[in-house]
Amino acid sequence: MGLRAELAPRSFDSLERAEAKRLQLTFAPSVGKKFRLALHQDASLGIAGVLYDCALLLARRLVEEPRLLSGKVVEISCGTGCAGLAAAALGAEVLLTDRSERALQVAKQSAKESGLTVSCQRWDWADPLPLECRGASTVIATDVVYSEDVSALLNALEALAAPGCVVLLVAKVRSPSSLAGLRSLLNEASHLFKECVPLSLQPAAQATLQLAAKDLPLPDVQDKAVYFYRLVR
């Protein structure tokens, strides 16, 4: 598959970004109006409380090409909810899920300040699929592969994705363990999904990310350690 591993796994993609309580993300798609998202964070939650590269990259891709989305959108392990909030801004019906109640509270705060309506549901993949999650047409999954053991993720996708459902998966390989996990996930997914194809993160909407009045760097859409897959059940 040509997957490459980064030598040094990191807790946060950007320490400066992670330390911010609030970020502002502005999108300027090639077609349509510019819009902004307020993104609140709580680094005390660890990986669930901060914005990661994969969510930013998928959000820019969705804003530039909204047709990647259809019907009810469910984001799993949403963290800050960046990708899901972008989908909501595009007019989608969005349900954000995470096992952290606090992460969902922070995402709700971001949605409210951004003028968006989203639903939130706590879901630990070890638990049965909540009724609220049923009927998803599109599933968003960013940065959900961190180790070799992807059994819980596979079980969650099998429960959530009914026939015809599309999963948009963006993963960043940060270690040999996450590389092995992604390989395992794609191998097993090929038996569960009728399509499992790599996509490009381009074209991507122009965007700016700000902390107060300061512009922060955006992740590279050509980052060789980031992979985007479309899985069709």
Tab-separated table of C-alpha atoms in Angstrom, residues 88 107 145 215:
chain	number	residue	atom	x	y	z
A	88	ALA	CA	-23.282	21.052	9.356
A	107	ALA	CA	-18.224	20.673	20.547
A	145	VAL	CA	-6.212	4.670	14.265
A	215	ASP	CA	-2.545	33.130	11.827
